[in-house]
Amino acid sequence: MATAAATSGAGSGGGGGTAGRNFSFKVVLLGEGCVGKTSLVLRYCENKFNDKHITTLQASFLTKKLNIGGKRVNLAIWDTAGQERFHALGPIYYRDSNGAILVYDITDEDSFQKVKNWVKELRKMLGNEICLCIVGNKIDLDKERHVSIQEAETYAESVGAKHYHTSAKQNKGIEELFLDLCKRMIETAQVDERARGNGSSQSGPTRRGVQIIDDEPPVQSSGGCCSSG
Amino acid sequence: MSLKSERRGIHVDQSELLCKKGCGYYGNPGWQGFCSKCWREEYQKARQKQIQEDWELAERLQREEEEAYASTQHPQGAQSAQSLTFSKFEEKKTNEKSRKVTTVKKFFGASSRAGSKKVLAGKLREVQEAKAASPISRQVSIETDRVSKDFCEFLKTYHKPGQEIYKQCKLFLEAMHHKRDLSIEEQSEYTQDFYQNVADKLHARWKVSPEKVEMAMDQIEKYIMTRLYKYVFCPETTEDEKKDLAVQKRIRALHWVTSQMLCVPVDEEIPEVSDVVVKAITDIIEMDSKRVPRDKLACITSCSKHIFTAIRTTKNEPASADDFLPTLIYIVLKGNPPRLQSNIQYITRFCNPSRLMTGEDGYYFTNLCCAVAFIEKLDAQSLNLSEEDFDRYMSGQASPKKQEPENWSADMCVGVRQMYRNLDLLSQLNERQERIVSEAKKLERDLIDWTDGVAKEVQEIVEKYPLEIKPPNPALAAIDSENVENDKLPPPLQPQVYAG
């Protein structure tokens, strides 16, 4: 939180760390209902799975502090509502995010299709500044796999995303996923900073997209968003 | 005939119709018995007086505030070297004050000119409003006073930078005063730049620790926004008010939407849950009463926390966004918070961006924006209804509640709900009893019919086959007794005994 003013919303403004090499990143979590988004973050932040003793009241907004090679990272993970009826609201959520984690269920072909839609939208809205992670969750159910590894990885590569295999149940691949994402986001932020030149990076991130809301999100593929009165 | 009716008419003395001032023109009860001209004069005089009084009050409060500031600053000022900078401070303040007075004069000067009638109308309205809400406006200025005092107190802990900050804020407020005619977007931009500059300066020039920067930014926001609120909240130059009304109307039209339709994972039958839901609704409504963007955000956050408690109590697991958003939408629909759009716009434009973009408050705020966007474009599909049903509910021709007595509105108290449930049970019981009675009657009828039927059948059979008792046939009866040809039969076989 400390340097939030200087680094927040780096997704569109790209302000990386300032003094003390601090970074604040916003990561959105996208995925259809029932793919295990919540379990994934709960496993990461609380290291618990379907546990009665989970202390947090909610799993929709979680933060995590990391230290990667001396760089302090504040990660804010924003969960999004995955139901189809809320699809059009996506742009309001992922505006100004630095990273996106797109989760699908390896036993559910449809959830993978959904991921593809989101990727298209994110690239259209935020360009290449956002780090995308495509995550095939529930690898403990490999017997019932319906999305082939080959297909998923090829697709991820084609859109400039990275693919991960995870199991929230068995706690596999999750730590790696987040660590890798953070490293990539730091890199992006630093590249961005360098591109701006050191002098301008101070005043660079002044007015980022503060307009959280407007009536018509500038781009939407699913048409007619928010326009009917 | 006509003459007669005329005489019967109400007679009013000529003098009573004339203007009270005696100018010779006719007066009008609507103008308290004055003629239009005299009325205007009188009214203007009274109003002028009131305006004067209002300004005096404002002046006095301003003076008091300055005194308060001076007194809080004094102990520090006494420490020799700083007193010099402080007197400069004062000087600047007096300058500012005189400038303010000139604006007042300008304002009155303008009122005499007919050319700027529109501006005048607007200003007059403002004054009128201020007058109408006189006790409130006074309260507000007391609040402003308190905020300024707190701000001064707070800045004392920052020593030198504190004074700088105060100077910056004053300069900013003055600049904003001159920018009042600009579009709200430009004002917002200017405010955001100000936040950024101050934060940068605190950081780079005065080497204030990040935590203290954060704290200072909060206080600065509180100070400047308490003062600017009146001018930048729902400004007349924007469509905000219209949108507010549109949203409000829309929510009212959607009164029939139930928690089941939205798939809200909250069970309001549980008393604790319904309590928390009420709290959440109260919080979101309260947002409108706050003046500082951060306080508004705090209301949203508190509302969200209540929602999480409700979900947690119902489902016994931490709430995900899949649960949270529908519930928030439901709360907004139930609460219909006043001036929703204006509040959202105000926060977006004037909140310290660091809070809005990444923090937890920002997340809840974003969800509220989503909820409003969803409500605005909500259709049959998003509620899993057929188009016809949706249209019928929207037009008020039908209500889903009548079809499903289970869908009671959330604000109904538990007792009433219990009563309805009991009534429902009783009516069901009554129905069942009636059914039993009718069934019993039917059974009785059936039984009677059955006995009748059987009797009839028997009768018929009896009639068809009448019972005749014939005398025994002598021939037959004598068959055995008179073995007529008995002797003609061979003798029965006799066992033969063989020797051996």
XYZ file of C-alpha atoms in Angstrom:
729
model
C 0.000 0.000 0.000
C 2.837 2.325 0.757
C 3.763 3.136 -2.777
C 0.393 2.615 -4.206
C 0.220 6.209 -5.295
C 3.294 5.839 -7.361
C 2.739 2.451 -8.831
C -0.918 1.713 -8.870
C -2.651 1.097 -12.121
C 0.604 0.466 -13.840
C -1.329 -1.558 -16.373
C -2.207 1.485 -18.351
C 0.360 3.891 -17.060
C 3.138 1.458 -16.454
C 4.633 3.153 -13.437
C 6.957 0.596 -11.967
C 8.592 0.814 -8.622
C 10.014 3.977 -7.192
C 12.150 4.280 -4.122
C 12.925 1.013 -2.314
C 11.932 -1.045 -5.336
C 8.363 -1.472 -4.355
C 5.728 -2.683 -6.708
C 1.987 -2.794 -6.445
C 0.177 -4.956 -8.891
C -3.440 -5.561 -9.598
C -4.284 -9.012 -10.880
C -7.735 -9.996 -12.048
C -9.009 -13.505 -11.779
C -11.273 -14.563 -14.626
C -13.021 -17.834 -15.239
C -16.427 -19.422 -15.414
C -18.157 -20.396 -12.190
C -17.071 -23.758 -10.754
C -13.627 -23.830 -12.366
C -12.042 -23.348 -8.973
C -10.993 -19.700 -9.034
C -11.814 -19.249 -5.387
C -10.083 -22.431 -4.322
C -7.024 -21.353 -6.243
C -6.602 -18.025 -4.465
C -7.571 -19.432 -1.122
C -4.929 -22.087 -1.533
C -2.394 -19.452 -2.477
C -3.194 -16.897 0.218
C -4.303 -19.148 3.049
C -2.904 -22.500 1.951
C -6.227 -24.157 2.604
C -8.600 -26.155 0.490
C -12.279 -26.647 1.267
C -11.319 -26.209 4.846
C -13.795 -25.425 7.571
C -11.141 -23.345 9.282
C -10.672 -20.768 6.578
C -10.537 -17.561 8.511
C -11.148 -15.008 5.834
C -14.634 -13.696 5.457
C -14.331 -13.463 1.740
C -12.212 -14.638 -1.130
C -13.084 -11.970 -3.640
C -10.371 -9.490 -2.782
C -7.131 -10.835 -1.379
C -3.694 -9.383 -1.007
C -0.308 -10.994 -0.735
C 3.073 -9.524 0.002
C 6.046 -11.053 -1.729
C 9.734 -10.476 -1.811
C 11.301 -11.419 -5.093
C 15.023 -10.923 -5.238
C 14.886 -7.946 -2.908
C 11.961 -6.383 -4.701
C 8.920 -6.029 -2.561
C 5.682 -6.787 -4.330
C 2.169 -6.057 -3.164
C -0.240 -8.244 -4.992
C -3.929 -7.404 -5.017
C -6.016 -10.223 -6.428
C -9.420 -9.212 -7.736
C -11.897 -11.990 -8.206
C -14.569 -11.416 -10.814
C -18.062 -12.808 -11.118
C -17.899 -15.595 -13.651
C -21.563 -16.100 -14.474
C -22.514 -15.525 -18.066
C -24.917 -12.762 -17.198
C -22.094 -10.653 -15.797
C -19.851 -11.139 -18.770
C -20.403 -7.646 -20.121
C -19.125 -6.137 -16.872
C -15.627 -7.499 -17.445
C -14.086 -4.264 -18.702
C -15.027 -2.449 -15.501
C -13.120 -5.051 -13.499
C -9.956 -5.481 -15.485
C -9.303 -1.866 -16.268
C -5.822 -0.894 -15.133
C -4.783 -4.356 -14.122
C -1.239 -5.546 -14.564
C -1.984 -9.202 -14.836
C -4.840 -11.539 -15.517
C -5.219 -15.136 -14.467
C -7.633 -16.973 -16.718
C -8.766 -20.203 -15.160
C -10.453 -23.112 -16.872
C -11.401 -26.577 -15.744
C -9.541 -29.276 -17.681
C -12.612 -31.488 -17.537
C -14.830 -28.823 -19.045
C -14.366 -27.845 -22.664
C -16.759 -24.889 -22.382
C -14.723 -23.233 -19.686
C -11.745 -23.250 -22.026
C -13.810 -21.570 -24.732
C -14.712 -18.899 -22.219
C -11.042 -18.299 -21.544
C -10.490 -17.723 -25.237
C -13.204 -15.073 -25.280
C -11.653 -13.285 -22.358
C -8.204 -13.341 -23.883
C -9.567 -11.709 -27.013
C -11.283 -9.039 -24.986
C -8.323 -8.333 -22.736
C -5.933 -7.960 -25.629
C -8.346 -5.617 -27.315
C -8.837 -3.487 -24.189
C -5.395 -3.484 -22.629
C -3.045 -4.420 -25.431
C 0.169 -6.198 -24.639
C 0.869 -4.481 -21.368
C -1.090 -7.007 -19.406
C 0.546 -10.310 -18.471
C -1.782 -13.175 -19.213
C -1.738 -16.541 -17.497
C -3.942 -19.320 -18.732
C -4.457 -21.881 -16.033
C -5.768 -25.385 -16.450
C -7.069 -26.250 -13.008
C -8.105 -29.599 -11.480
C -5.230 -31.656 -12.890
C -5.972 -34.145 -10.134
C -8.884 -35.177 -12.355
C -6.643 -35.966 -15.295
C -8.627 -39.090 -16.107
C -11.571 -36.952 -17.075
C -9.552 -34.468 -19.064
C -11.462 -32.896 -21.950
C -9.048 -30.167 -22.956
C -5.850 -31.545 -24.391
C -2.569 -30.218 -23.021
C -1.271 -29.753 -26.536
C -4.224 -27.647 -27.610
C -4.158 -25.428 -24.537
C -0.443 -24.780 -24.668
C -0.438 -24.047 -28.371
C -3.259 -21.641 -27.910
C -1.559 -19.886 -24.993
C 1.572 -19.437 -27.018
C -0.338 -18.051 -29.974
C -1.797 -15.233 -27.887
C 1.370 -14.449 -25.962
C 0.154 -15.956 -22.736
C 1.757 -18.511 -20.498
C 0.086 -21.767 -19.657
C 0.098 -23.417 -16.236
C -1.257 -26.652 -14.832
C -2.578 -26.475 -11.322
C -4.510 -28.381 -8.755
C -5.907 -26.424 -5.886
C -6.846 -29.663 -4.203
C -3.354 -31.113 -4.248
C -1.636 -27.734 -4.094
C 0.221 -28.217 -7.330
C 1.621 -25.489 -9.521
C 0.006 -22.592 -7.702
C 3.041 -21.091 -6.022
C 4.891 -21.270 -9.342
C 2.055 -19.629 -11.161
C 1.974 -16.558 -8.960
C 5.718 -16.262 -8.645
C 6.172 -16.443 -12.369
C 3.433 -13.916 -12.958
C 5.001 -11.484 -10.515
C 8.359 -11.762 -12.187
C 6.827 -11.076 -15.548
C 4.898 -8.100 -14.226
C 8.034 -6.631 -12.678
C 9.787 -7.051 -15.981
C 6.987 -5.361 -17.880
C 6.947 -2.501 -15.404
C 10.679 -2.037 -15.644
C 10.727 -2.144 -19.417
C 7.994 0.407 -19.375
C 9.883 2.583 -16.976
C 13.001 2.447 -19.048
C 11.065 3.278 -22.157
C 9.768 6.389 -20.511
C 13.197 7.400 -19.370
C 14.031 7.890 -15.780
C 13.166 11.559 -15.669
C 9.651 11.236 -16.873
C 8.873 8.190 -14.802
C 8.401 10.435 -11.812
C 5.678 12.464 -13.350
C 4.761 9.742 -15.797
C 2.037 7.954 -13.932
C 0.190 11.115 -13.075
C -3.205 10.830 -14.609
C -3.917 7.264 -15.336
C -7.290 6.013 -16.244
C -9.070 7.118 -13.151
C -12.395 6.925 -14.902
C -13.505 3.717 -13.306
C -16.947 4.013 -14.632
C -18.571 5.306 -17.691
C -21.769 4.323 -19.268
C -20.286 2.657 -22.240
C -17.024 0.822 -21.814
C -15.049 1.798 -24.887
C -14.738 -1.653 -26.354
C -16.898 -4.615 -25.947
C -17.163 -7.628 -28.094
C -20.426 -8.832 -26.740
C -22.204 -5.737 -27.906
C -24.822 -3.522 -26.390
C -23.124 -3.294 -23.041
C -24.730 -0.938 -20.578
C -26.424 1.020 -23.280
C -30.044 0.209 -22.737
C -31.582 2.558 -20.268
C -83.589 38.808 -13.624
C -80.013 39.608 -14.534
C -80.086 42.683 -12.398
C -81.150 40.687 -9.444
C -78.374 38.173 -9.728
C -75.844 40.940 -9.963
C -77.014 42.397 -6.760
C -76.822 39.058 -5.093
C -73.067 38.707 -6.012
C -70.379 39.121 -3.398
C -69.753 42.675 -2.719
C -66.191 43.818 -2.103
C -65.280 47.262 -1.119
C -63.308 49.081 -3.769
C -60.607 50.081 -1.293
C -59.907 46.480 -0.384
C -58.917 45.709 -3.933
C -56.348 48.423 -4.122
C -52.661 48.063 -3.392
C -51.857 48.206 0.291
C -49.215 50.773 -0.354
C -51.785 53.147 -1.757
C -50.170 53.675 -5.117
C -53.569 53.590 -6.746
C -53.133 50.323 -8.611
C -55.046 47.183 -7.810
C -53.459 44.759 -5.438
C -53.454 40.984 -5.458
C -53.869 38.588 -2.553
C -51.112 36.436 -4.084
C -48.757 39.372 -3.520
C -50.006 39.924 0.004
C -52.303 42.718 -1.145
C -49.643 44.667 -2.993
C -49.689 45.544 -6.636
C -47.061 43.800 -8.718
C -44.656 46.710 -8.633
C -44.838 47.416 -4.909
C -44.653 43.715 -4.149
C -41.457 43.379 -6.079
C -39.934 46.272 -4.217
C -40.927 44.924 -0.836
C -39.815 41.441 -1.615
C -36.486 42.546 -3.000
C -35.838 44.580 0.112
C -36.502 41.662 2.426
C -34.421 39.379 0.350
C -31.516 41.763 0.114
C -31.550 42.002 3.849
C -31.455 38.274 4.225
C -28.623 37.918 1.752
C -26.707 40.521 3.657
C -27.270 38.618 6.855
C -26.123 35.396 5.304
C -22.950 36.977 4.115
C -22.282 38.492 7.476
C -22.675 35.108 9.034
C -20.281 33.621 6.516
C -17.766 36.353 7.153
C -18.001 35.846 10.855
C -17.457 32.144 10.555
C -14.497 32.716 8.302
C -13.045 35.060 10.881
C -13.599 32.595 13.645
C -11.947 29.926 11.652
C -8.921 32.059 11.061
C -8.724 32.896 14.698
C -8.933 29.268 15.553
C -6.162 28.572 13.149
C -4.049 31.371 14.548
C -4.537 30.126 18.074
C -3.573 26.600 17.134
C -0.532 27.888 15.352
C 0.569 30.246 18.069
C 2.523 27.971 20.337
C 4.526 26.910 17.358
C 4.833 30.420 16.079
C 6.272 31.505 19.400
C 9.310 29.444 18.657
C 11.117 32.486 17.263
C 12.180 31.814 13.693
C 8.887 30.434 12.528
C 6.904 33.454 13.510
C 8.161 35.299 10.470
C 6.859 32.787 7.994
C 3.678 32.708 9.915
C 3.030 36.431 9.576
C 3.458 36.000 5.855
C 0.864 33.358 6.089
C -1.544 35.723 7.715
C -0.877 38.323 5.108
C -1.758 35.932 2.374
C -4.894 35.050 4.152
C -6.021 38.646 4.412
C -5.305 39.069 0.749
C -7.463 36.162 0.041
C -10.178 37.514 2.206
C -10.248 40.842 0.440
C -10.428 39.036 -2.838
C -13.382 37.153 -1.539
C -15.085 40.380 -0.608
C -14.587 41.679 -4.115
C -16.266 38.623 -5.473
C -19.138 39.357 -3.215
C -19.322 42.847 -4.608
C -19.054 41.535 -8.092
C -21.914 39.254 -7.380
C -24.144 42.065 -6.207
C -23.019 44.297 -9.019
C -24.037 41.687 -11.469
C -27.465 41.431 -9.971
C -28.344 44.935 -11.090
C -27.439 44.244 -14.664
C -30.128 42.728 -16.788
C -27.700 41.212 -19.272
C -26.515 38.421 -17.056
C -29.947 37.399 -16.088
C -29.263 33.740 -16.436
C -26.230 33.840 -14.187
C -28.198 35.918 -11.773
C -31.033 33.445 -11.732
C -28.628 30.669 -10.968
C -26.950 32.584 -8.184
C -30.190 33.715 -6.713
C -31.373 30.177 -6.661
C -28.225 29.218 -4.878
C -28.748 31.888 -2.272
C -32.355 30.927 -1.983
C -31.455 27.329 -1.435
C -28.876 28.274 1.105
C -31.501 30.340 2.822
C -34.117 27.650 2.721
C -31.702 25.236 4.272
C -30.358 27.809 6.624
C -29.904 25.647 9.704
C -28.322 22.982 7.570
C -25.909 25.309 5.859
C -24.934 26.633 9.210
C -24.294 23.150 10.442
C -22.202 22.510 7.383
C -20.057 25.509 8.040
C -19.567 24.310 11.581
C -18.472 21.024 10.145
C -16.122 22.802 7.748
C -14.718 24.656 10.704
C -14.111 21.492 12.599
C -12.439 19.878 9.622
C -10.149 22.882 9.175
C -9.233 22.801 12.818
C -8.481 19.097 12.688
C -6.455 19.636 9.573
C -4.343 22.318 11.258
C -3.862 20.069 14.256
C -2.821 17.251 12.027
C -0.381 19.340 10.005
C 1.372 20.425 13.160
C 2.839 16.963 13.425
C 4.473 17.465 10.044
C 6.334 20.630 11.062
C 7.765 22.446 8.084
C 6.133 20.383 5.343
C 2.871 20.849 7.209
C 2.932 24.565 6.601
C 3.814 23.974 2.996
C 0.926 21.613 2.631
C -1.445 24.134 4.113
C -0.188 26.794 1.737
C -0.557 24.454 -1.204
C -4.086 23.554 -0.221
C -5.086 27.178 0.136
C -3.603 28.007 -3.227
C -5.371 25.061 -4.731
C -8.721 25.981 -3.247
C -8.349 29.482 -4.557
C -7.456 28.234 -8.002
C -10.457 25.924 -7.895
C -12.619 28.871 -7.005
C -11.616 30.528 -10.242
C -12.096 27.349 -12.190
C -15.658 27.006 -11.102
C -16.957 27.853 -14.541
C -14.892 25.164 -16.209
C -16.264 21.752 -16.986
C -16.305 19.250 -14.181
C -13.826 17.050 -16.031
C -11.266 19.836 -16.057
C -11.831 20.488 -12.381
C -11.412 16.800 -11.686
C -8.237 16.701 -13.714
C -6.879 19.664 -11.831
C -7.690 18.050 -8.488
C -6.055 14.796 -9.493
C -2.956 16.658 -10.592
C -2.913 18.396 -7.265
C -3.034 15.091 -5.376
C -0.252 13.733 -7.498
C 1.935 16.810 -7.090
C 1.537 16.970 -3.347
C 2.236 13.268 -2.984
C 5.321 13.559 -5.166
C 6.540 16.580 -3.264
C 6.033 14.921 0.089
C 7.947 12.000 -1.235
C 10.786 13.591 -3.086
C 11.340 16.993 -1.588
C 10.434 16.567 2.040
C 11.375 12.915 2.366
C 8.279 12.003 4.286
C 7.895 8.293 4.951
C 5.380 6.495 2.726
C 2.995 5.779 5.609
C 2.933 9.425 6.562
C 2.389 10.430 2.950
C -0.617 8.182 2.888
C -1.985 9.732 6.057
C -1.325 13.242 4.857
C -3.050 12.549 1.554
C -6.131 11.351 3.378
C -6.248 14.494 5.451
C -5.678 16.722 2.454
C -8.493 15.011 0.616
C -10.758 15.476 3.593
C -9.889 19.148 3.930
C -10.240 20.205 0.322
C -13.234 18.045 -0.506
C -15.244 19.262 2.484
C -14.820 22.714 1.034
C -15.378 21.852 -2.595
C -18.252 19.440 -2.087
C -20.935 22.042 -2.548
C -19.640 23.077 -5.938
C -18.478 19.843 -7.445
C -20.999 17.311 -6.230
C -23.658 16.769 -8.875
C -22.889 20.065 -10.611
C -25.568 21.667 -12.733
C -23.373 21.580 -15.782
C -23.544 17.814 -16.026
C -26.212 15.262 -16.653
C -25.593 13.647 -13.297
C -28.895 14.624 -11.806
C -30.819 13.357 -14.777
C -28.949 10.086 -14.592
C -29.642 9.841 -10.879
C -33.325 10.090 -11.532
C -33.106 7.591 -14.356
C -31.352 5.055 -12.144
C -33.779 5.651 -9.326
C -36.749 5.167 -11.621
C -35.195 2.083 -13.086
C -34.658 0.524 -9.671
C -38.193 1.380 -8.695
C -39.468 -0.316 -11.829
C -37.506 -3.407 -10.862
C -39.088 -3.710 -7.432
C -40.396 -7.159 -8.280
C -36.955 -8.717 -8.711
C -36.442 -11.369 -6.068
C -33.286 -12.763 -4.592
C -34.085 -16.088 -6.237
C -34.041 -14.536 -9.691
C -30.603 -13.090 -9.060
C -29.409 -16.343 -7.476
C -28.399 -14.522 -4.323
C -26.708 -16.956 -1.956
C -28.242 -15.333 1.094
C -31.034 -16.863 3.101
C -33.016 -14.090 4.691
C -35.089 -16.511 6.681
C -32.195 -16.727 9.090
C -32.705 -13.812 11.503
C -29.014 -12.915 11.782
C -28.716 -12.807 8.031
C -31.707 -10.556 7.564
C -30.287 -8.252 10.237
C -27.011 -7.997 8.390
C -28.826 -7.390 5.115
C -30.631 -4.464 6.681
C -27.319 -3.100 7.923
C -25.825 -3.394 4.460
C -28.762 -1.491 2.985
C -28.400 1.223 5.627
C -24.716 1.613 4.843
C -25.197 1.999 1.143
C -27.929 4.567 1.682
C -25.761 6.446 4.146
C -23.108 6.952 1.505
C -25.003 9.941 0.148
C -24.744 11.811 3.425
C -20.944 11.853 3.476
C -18.987 14.651 1.877
C -15.482 13.292 1.598
C -14.932 10.719 -1.156
C -13.007 8.526 1.236
C -15.904 8.479 3.706
C -18.222 7.517 0.894
C -15.887 4.688 0.000
C -15.868 3.629 3.637
C -19.658 3.278 3.484
C -19.401 1.038 0.427
C -16.753 -1.051 2.138
C -18.809 -1.409 5.270
C -21.820 -2.437 3.194
C -19.669 -5.033 1.433
C -18.418 -6.439 4.728
C -21.985 -6.904 5.887
C -22.761 -8.705 2.674
C -19.819 -11.020 3.246
C -21.058 -11.772 6.726
C -24.478 -12.604 5.326
C -23.018 -14.952 2.734
C -20.696 -16.524 5.230
C -23.556 -17.168 7.645
C -25.707 -18.685 4.932
C -23.144 -20.776 3.090
C -20.502 -21.222 5.726
C -17.680 -20.609 3.296
C -15.818 -17.492 2.227
C -17.671 -15.483 -0.379
C -16.278 -15.335 -3.870
C -17.071 -12.691 -6.439
C -19.653 -15.084 -7.898
C -21.591 -14.738 -4.649
C -20.747 -11.176 -3.848
C -21.801 -9.331 -6.984
C -25.357 -10.728 -7.172
C -25.851 -9.933 -3.502
C -24.585 -6.396 -3.948
C -26.959 -5.949 -6.881
C -29.778 -7.221 -4.716
C -28.866 -4.806 -1.921
C -28.750 -1.881 -4.332
C -32.149 -2.867 -5.728
C -33.631 -3.137 -2.254
C -32.037 0.033 -0.935
C -32.361 2.279 -3.991
C -29.651 4.578 -2.613
C -30.216 8.263 -3.351
C -28.160 10.012 -6.020
C -26.270 6.863 -6.865
C -24.853 8.058 -10.149
C -23.769 11.406 -8.719
C -21.987 9.696 -5.873
C -20.161 7.330 -8.170
C -19.131 10.151 -10.455
C -18.036 12.301 -7.549
C -15.867 9.553 -6.109
C -14.390 8.781 -9.506
C -13.556 12.406 -10.134
C -12.295 13.524 -6.779
C -11.035 10.578 -4.811
C -7.359 10.166 -4.230
C -6.463 7.760 -7.060
C -4.169 5.554 -4.998
C -7.142 4.454 -2.955
C -9.419 3.931 -5.863
C -7.177 1.916 -8.115
C -5.650 -0.875 -6.085
C -6.922 -0.897 -2.531
C -9.706 -2.954 -1.065
C -12.023 0.058 -1.115
C -11.354 0.327 -4.813
C -12.438 -3.246 -5.328
C -15.777 -2.726 -3.629
C -16.299 0.525 -5.451
C -15.668 -1.224 -8.758
C -18.241 -3.820 -7.795
C -20.757 -1.107 -7.055
C -20.092 0.365 -10.487
C -20.664 -3.085 -11.941
C -23.899 -3.451 -10.006
C -25.213 -0.168 -11.355
C -24.147 -1.043 -14.887
C -25.906 -4.383 -14.528
C -29.099 -2.829 -13.228
C -29.116 -0.335 -16.075
C -28.991 -2.990 -18.735
C -30.785 -5.781 -16.947
C -33.102 -7.800 -19.172
C -35.143 -10.982 -19.198
C -32.140 -13.108 -20.007
C -30.101 -11.903 -17.075
C -32.862 -12.989 -14.710
C -33.560 -16.283 -16.491
C -37.067 -15.178 -17.329
C -38.966 -15.352 -20.554
C -39.353 -12.109 -22.481
C -43.113 -12.131 -21.926
C -42.820 -12.569 -18.181
C -40.211 -9.848 -17.963
C -42.354 -7.409 -19.938
C -45.394 -8.226 -17.876
C -43.541 -7.655 -14.608
C -41.966 -4.462 -15.901
C -45.285 -3.034 -17.003
C -46.824 -4.001 -13.692
C -49.476 -6.234 -15.222
C -48.370 -9.122 -13.127
C -46.270 -9.658 -10.103
C -44.187 -12.729 -9.538
C -44.963 -12.476 -5.856
C -48.565 -13.497 -6.353
C -47.599 -16.656 -8.091
C -45.051 -17.608 -5.518
C -46.166 -16.716 -2.044
C -42.693 -17.629 -0.808
C -41.175 -14.468 -2.233
C -41.766 -11.975 0.479
C -40.043 -8.688 0.362
C -36.918 -8.569 2.440
C -37.920 -5.598 4.535
C -40.859 -7.418 6.038
C -40.302 -8.098 9.686
C -39.967 -11.602 10.982
C -43.220 -11.492 12.934
C -45.265 -10.418 9.977
C -43.612 -13.028 7.879
C -44.435 -15.663 10.479
C -47.989 -14.433 10.543
C -48.300 -14.747 6.806
C -46.851 -18.181 6.983
C -49.330 -19.187 9.666
C -52.216 -17.707 7.730
C -51.074 -19.647 4.767
C -50.937 -22.827 6.816
C -54.382 -22.179 8.249
C -55.900 -21.635 4.875
C -54.261 -24.807 3.681
C -55.627 -26.637 6.686
C -59.055 -25.231 6.085
C -58.933 -26.338 2.516
C -57.909 -29.802 3.520
C -60.670 -30.050 6.065
C -63.218 -28.992 3.561
C -61.877 -31.599 1.267
C -62.183 -34.224 3.988
C -65.735 -33.215 4.745
C -66.709 -33.377 1.131
C -64.927 -36.686 0.737
C -66.753 -38.010 3.765
C -70.054 -36.879 2.387
C -69.230 -38.478 -0.856
C -68.343 -41.666 0.927
C -71.587 -41.580 2.779
C -73.440 -41.006 -0.430
C -71.539 -43.798 -2.058
C -72.353 -46.129 0.774
C -76.027 -45.310 0.585
C -75.965 -45.692 -3.136
C -74.186 -48.958 -2.790
C -76.712 -50.407 -0.326
C -79.521 -49.127 -2.503
C -77.861 -50.601 -5.531
C -77.366 -53.932 -3.922
C -80.945 -53.987 -2.659
C -82.188 -53.110 -6.079
C -80.107 -55.708 -7.761
C -81.256 -58.286 -5.342
C -84.793 -57.188 -5.915
C -84.350 -57.477 -9.629
C -82.870 -60.882 -9.374
C -85.578 -61.925 -7.023
C -88.137 -60.635 -9.428
C -86.515 -62.311 -12.326
C -86.177 -65.569 -10.617
C -89.102 -65.731 -8.249
C -88.710 -68.196 -5.505
C -91.207 -70.969 -5.938
C -91.317 -73.762 -3.506
C -92.730 -76.692 -5.408
C -94.036 -79.762 -3.722
C -91.571 -82.623 -3.923
C -91.858 -84.781 -7.018
C -93.542 -88.013 -5.877
C -91.992 -89.994 -8.680
C -88.559 -88.847 -7.821
C -89.032 -89.224 -4.163
C -90.209 -92.755 -4.593
C -87.178 -93.749 -6.587
C -85.439 -95.409 -3.708
C -88.368 -96.457 -1.699
C -90.048 -98.402 -4.298
C -87.471 -100.549 -5.844
C -89.833 -101.987 -8.179
C -87.563 -104.113 -10.133
C -85.276 -104.928 -7.262
C -85.747 -108.618 -7.473
C -84.801 -108.610 -11.082
C -81.236 -107.732 -10.197
C -78.686 -110.469 -9.824
C -77.735 -111.321 -6.324
C -74.688 -109.570 -4.921
C -71.349 -111.250 -5.384
C -70.433 -113.481 -2.587
C -66.775 -113.976 -1.571
C -65.749 -117.477 -2.321
C -63.614 -119.253 0.096
C -61.055 -121.614 -1.253
C -59.546 -124.239 0.812
C -55.880 -124.094 0.997
